[in-house]
Every structure is written in C-alpha cells, then in structure tokens.
Backbone as a ProteinNet text record, in pm:
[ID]
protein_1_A
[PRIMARY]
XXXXXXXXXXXXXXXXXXXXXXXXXXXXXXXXXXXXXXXXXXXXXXXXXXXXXXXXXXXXXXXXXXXXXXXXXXXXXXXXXXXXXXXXXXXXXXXXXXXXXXXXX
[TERTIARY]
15794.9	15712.4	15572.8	15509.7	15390.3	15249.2	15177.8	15045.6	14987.2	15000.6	14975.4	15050.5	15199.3	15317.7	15232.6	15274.9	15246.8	15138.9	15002.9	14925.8	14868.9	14941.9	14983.6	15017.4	15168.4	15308.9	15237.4	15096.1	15079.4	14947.3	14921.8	14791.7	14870	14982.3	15111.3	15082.2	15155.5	15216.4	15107.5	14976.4	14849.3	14844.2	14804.3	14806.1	14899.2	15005.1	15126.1	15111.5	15088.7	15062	14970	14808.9	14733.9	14732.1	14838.4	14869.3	14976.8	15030.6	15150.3	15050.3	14972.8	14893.3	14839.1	14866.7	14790.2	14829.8	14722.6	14728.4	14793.4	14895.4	15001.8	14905.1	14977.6	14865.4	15023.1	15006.9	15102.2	14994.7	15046.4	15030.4	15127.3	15083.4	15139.9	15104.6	15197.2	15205.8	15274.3	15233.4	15281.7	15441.4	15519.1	15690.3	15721.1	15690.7	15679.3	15614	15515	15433.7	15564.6	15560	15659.3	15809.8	15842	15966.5	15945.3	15834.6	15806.6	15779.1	15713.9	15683.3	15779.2	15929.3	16046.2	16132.9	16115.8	16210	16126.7	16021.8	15961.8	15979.9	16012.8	16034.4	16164.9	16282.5	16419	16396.4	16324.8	16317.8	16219.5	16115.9	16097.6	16081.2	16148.6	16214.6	16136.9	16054.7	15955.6	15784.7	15811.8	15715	15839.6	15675.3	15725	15589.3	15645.4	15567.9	15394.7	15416	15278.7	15186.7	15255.2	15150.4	15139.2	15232.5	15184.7	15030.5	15075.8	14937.9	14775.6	14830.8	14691.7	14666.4	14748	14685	14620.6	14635.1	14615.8	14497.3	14472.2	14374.5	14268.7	14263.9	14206.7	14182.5	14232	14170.1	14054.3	14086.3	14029.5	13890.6	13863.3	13748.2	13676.6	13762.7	13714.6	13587.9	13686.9	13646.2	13511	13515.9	13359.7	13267.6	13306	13205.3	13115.4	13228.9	13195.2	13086.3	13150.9	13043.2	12906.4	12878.9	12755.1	12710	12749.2	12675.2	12596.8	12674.7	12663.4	12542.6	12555.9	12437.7	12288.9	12358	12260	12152.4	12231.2	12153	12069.9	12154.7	12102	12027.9	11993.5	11897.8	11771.3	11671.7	11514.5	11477.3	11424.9	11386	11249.8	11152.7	11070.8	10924.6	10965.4	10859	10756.9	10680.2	10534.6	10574.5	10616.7	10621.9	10538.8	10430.4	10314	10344.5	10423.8	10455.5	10597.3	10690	10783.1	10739.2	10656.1	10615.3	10549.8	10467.5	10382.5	10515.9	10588.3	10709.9	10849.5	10822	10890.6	10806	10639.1	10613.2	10592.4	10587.5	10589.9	10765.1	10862.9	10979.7	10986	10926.1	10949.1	10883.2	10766.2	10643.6	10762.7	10824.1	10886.2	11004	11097.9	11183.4	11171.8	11058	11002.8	10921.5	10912.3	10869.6	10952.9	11026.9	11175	11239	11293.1	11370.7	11295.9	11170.3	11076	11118.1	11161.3	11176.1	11082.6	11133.2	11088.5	10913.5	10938.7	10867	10768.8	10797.6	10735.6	10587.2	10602.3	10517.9	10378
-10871.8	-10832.3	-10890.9	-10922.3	-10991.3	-10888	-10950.4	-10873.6	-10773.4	-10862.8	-10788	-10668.8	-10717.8	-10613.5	-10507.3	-10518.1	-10455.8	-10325.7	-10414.6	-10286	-10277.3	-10265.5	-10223.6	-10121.1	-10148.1	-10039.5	-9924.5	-9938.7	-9840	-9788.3	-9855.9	-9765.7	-9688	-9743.1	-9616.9	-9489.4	-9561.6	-9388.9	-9321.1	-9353.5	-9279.1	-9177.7	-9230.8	-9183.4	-9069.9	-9108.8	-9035.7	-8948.6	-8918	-8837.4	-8744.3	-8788.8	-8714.8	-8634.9	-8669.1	-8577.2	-8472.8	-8549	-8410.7	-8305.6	-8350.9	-8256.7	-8141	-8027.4	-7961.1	-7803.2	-7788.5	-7630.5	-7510.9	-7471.3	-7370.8	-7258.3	-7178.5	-6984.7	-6935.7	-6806.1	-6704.3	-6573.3	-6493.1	-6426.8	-6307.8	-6207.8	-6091	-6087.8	-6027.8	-6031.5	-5919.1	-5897	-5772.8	-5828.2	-5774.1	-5780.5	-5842.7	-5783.5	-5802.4	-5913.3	-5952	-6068.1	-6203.8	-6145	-6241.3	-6280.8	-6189.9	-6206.8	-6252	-6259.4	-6323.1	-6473.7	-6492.3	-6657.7	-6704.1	-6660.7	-6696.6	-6698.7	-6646.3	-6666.1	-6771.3	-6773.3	-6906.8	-7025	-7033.5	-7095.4	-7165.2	-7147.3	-7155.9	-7241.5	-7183.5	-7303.1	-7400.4	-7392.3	-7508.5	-7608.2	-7634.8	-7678.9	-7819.5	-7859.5	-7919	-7883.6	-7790.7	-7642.7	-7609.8	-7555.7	-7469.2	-7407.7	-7272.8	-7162.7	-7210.9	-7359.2	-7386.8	-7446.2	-7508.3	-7551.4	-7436	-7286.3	-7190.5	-7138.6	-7148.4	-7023.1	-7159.9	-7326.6	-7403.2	-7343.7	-7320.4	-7295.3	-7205.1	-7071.3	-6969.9	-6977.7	-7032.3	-7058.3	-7134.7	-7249.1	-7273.9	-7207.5	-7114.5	-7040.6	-6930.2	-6880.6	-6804.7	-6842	-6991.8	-7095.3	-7050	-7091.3	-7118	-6994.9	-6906	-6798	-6741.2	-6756.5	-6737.2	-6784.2	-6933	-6987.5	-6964.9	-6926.1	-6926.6	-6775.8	-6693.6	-6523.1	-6609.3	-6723.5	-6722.8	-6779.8	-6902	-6940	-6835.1	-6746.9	-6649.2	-6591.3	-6537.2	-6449.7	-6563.7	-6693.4	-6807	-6761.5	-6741.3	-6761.9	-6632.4	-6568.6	-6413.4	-6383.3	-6356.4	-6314.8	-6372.1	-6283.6	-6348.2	-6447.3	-6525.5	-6669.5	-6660.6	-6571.3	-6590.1	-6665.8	-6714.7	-6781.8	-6713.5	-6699.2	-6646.4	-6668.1	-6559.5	-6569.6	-6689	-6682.3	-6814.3	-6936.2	-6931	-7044.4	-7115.2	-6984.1	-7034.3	-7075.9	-7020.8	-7033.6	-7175.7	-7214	-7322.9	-7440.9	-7414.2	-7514.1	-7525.4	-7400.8	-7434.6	-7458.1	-7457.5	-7559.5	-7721.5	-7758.7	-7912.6	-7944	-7878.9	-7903.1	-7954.3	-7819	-7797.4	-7962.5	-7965.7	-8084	-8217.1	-8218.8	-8337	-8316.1	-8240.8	-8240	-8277.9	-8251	-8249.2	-8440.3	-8490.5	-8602	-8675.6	-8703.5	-8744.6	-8728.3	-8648.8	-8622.5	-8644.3	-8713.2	-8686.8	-8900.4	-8899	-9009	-9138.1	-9285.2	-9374.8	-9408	-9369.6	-9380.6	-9275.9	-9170.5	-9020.9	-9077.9	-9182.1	-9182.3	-9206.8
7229.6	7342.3	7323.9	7424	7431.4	7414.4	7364.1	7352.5	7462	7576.4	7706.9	7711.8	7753.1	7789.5	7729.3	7565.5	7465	7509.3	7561.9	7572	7711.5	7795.7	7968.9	7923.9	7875	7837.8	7700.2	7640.1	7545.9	7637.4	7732.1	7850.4	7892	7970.5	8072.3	7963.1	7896	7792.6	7762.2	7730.9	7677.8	7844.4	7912.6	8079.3	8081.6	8063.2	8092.1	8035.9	7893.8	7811.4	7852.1	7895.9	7965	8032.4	8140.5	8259.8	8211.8	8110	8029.9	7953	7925	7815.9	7888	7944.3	7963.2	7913.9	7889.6	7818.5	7852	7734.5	7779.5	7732.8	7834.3	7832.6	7879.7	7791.7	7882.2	7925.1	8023.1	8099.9	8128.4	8129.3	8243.5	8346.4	8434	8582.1	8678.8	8756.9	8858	8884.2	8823	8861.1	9008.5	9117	9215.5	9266.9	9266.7	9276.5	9233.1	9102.7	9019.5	9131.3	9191.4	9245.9	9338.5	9435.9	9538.7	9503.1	9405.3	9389.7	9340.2	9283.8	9245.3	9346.5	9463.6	9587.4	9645.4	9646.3	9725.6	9687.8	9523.5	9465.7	9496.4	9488.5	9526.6	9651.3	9759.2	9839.6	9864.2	9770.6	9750.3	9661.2	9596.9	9488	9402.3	9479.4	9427.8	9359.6	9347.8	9283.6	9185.5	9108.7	8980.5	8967.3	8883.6	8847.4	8826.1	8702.7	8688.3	8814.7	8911.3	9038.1	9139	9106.4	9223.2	9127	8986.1	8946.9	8915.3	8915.5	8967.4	9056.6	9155.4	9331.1	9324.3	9292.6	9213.9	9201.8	9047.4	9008.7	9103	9151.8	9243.1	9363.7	9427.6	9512.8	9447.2	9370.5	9298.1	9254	9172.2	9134.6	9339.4	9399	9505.8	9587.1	9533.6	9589.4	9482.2	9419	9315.3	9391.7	9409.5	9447	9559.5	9707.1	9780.9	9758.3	9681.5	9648.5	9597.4	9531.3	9464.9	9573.5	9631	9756.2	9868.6	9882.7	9996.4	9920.4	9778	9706.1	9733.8	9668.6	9676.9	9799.3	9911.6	10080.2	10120	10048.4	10104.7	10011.4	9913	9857.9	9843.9	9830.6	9865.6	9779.5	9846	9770.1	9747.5	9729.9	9661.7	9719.2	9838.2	9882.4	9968.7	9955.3	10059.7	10198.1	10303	10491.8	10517.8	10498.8	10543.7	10492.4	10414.8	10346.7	10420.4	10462.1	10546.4	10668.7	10712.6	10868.3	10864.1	10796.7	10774.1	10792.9	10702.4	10709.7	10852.6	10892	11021	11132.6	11103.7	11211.5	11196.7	11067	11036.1	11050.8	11062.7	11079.7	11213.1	11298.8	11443	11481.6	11451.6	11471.7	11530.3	11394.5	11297.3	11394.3	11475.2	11515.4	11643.4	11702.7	11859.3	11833.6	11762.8	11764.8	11745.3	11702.3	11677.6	11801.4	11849	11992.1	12119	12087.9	12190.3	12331.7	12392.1	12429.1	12459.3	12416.9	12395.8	12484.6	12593.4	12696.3	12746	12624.4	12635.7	12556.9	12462.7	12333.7	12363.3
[MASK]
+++++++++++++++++++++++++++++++++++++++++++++++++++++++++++++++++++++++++++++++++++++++++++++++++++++++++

C-alpha cells in the first residue's frame, strides 16, 4: 500500500474512531418514560436509546439557556433612567435620520 492510501485510510479510522468515542454514563429512569421511548423506538428503527436521551439532553441545554437569557433581559441592568433616556433619544435622532428621505435632506 502506498504512502498516501496508507494515511487517507489511517485519517478515516482516527475520524471514525472519534465519532465512536463517546462517553458511556448509566442512568436511572422513570419505568414508564422508559417504555414509552422503547415503543417509539420499534418504530423507528433508526434511533436508539443514545440519540433519544442527546435529544434529551439537548433540549434540556436548550432550555437553561433560554431561563438565563430571559433572567439576562429582565433583570435590572444597572444603568441610571437618564442614562437610558439620553440613549433612546440619540437612537430615536439616529433612526429618524436614516429613514428620513433623500430629498427631505
């Protein structure tokens, strides 16, 4: 086998390997829950247990996030009223000059 082949065919397998590698965890689980994602399972047969509890998991990541964002917005930021106001009229200024038409100027 040629040098190349050689290390194409030892990139594949490193890769391959990569995507095999991922970290086994066990878990308990609500019985029920369990039986539902095992009948869903059956029909769809291109799933398995580990891509329902990624999904899982990823909704979940998801859902954090979206709680800190929301905390992010809503809670007081700290800035001085006058300080907001000051800035929504250089916004306003800046928005009304911009939209303002060619022939207006």
């Amino acid at each position: 086998m040629s040098d190349s082949m050689s290390a194409i065919l030892g990139a594949r397998v490193r890769r391959n390997a990569a995507i095999r590698h991922r970290p086994k965890i066990a878990a308990t689980v609500d019985p029920l829950l369990l039986k539902v994602v095992d009948a869903w399972l059956r029909k769809h047969p291109a799933f398995d247990r580990s891509k329902v509890i990624d999904e899982a998991l990823r909704l979940w990541y998801a859902r954090l996030q979206q709680k800190a964002m929301e905390e992010q917005f809503t809670s007081p930021s700290g800035v001085d009223a006058g300080e907001w106001e000051a800035w929504r009229k250089i916004r306003d200024a800046a928005a009304s000059q911009r939209l303002r038409a060619p022939n207006d100027a």
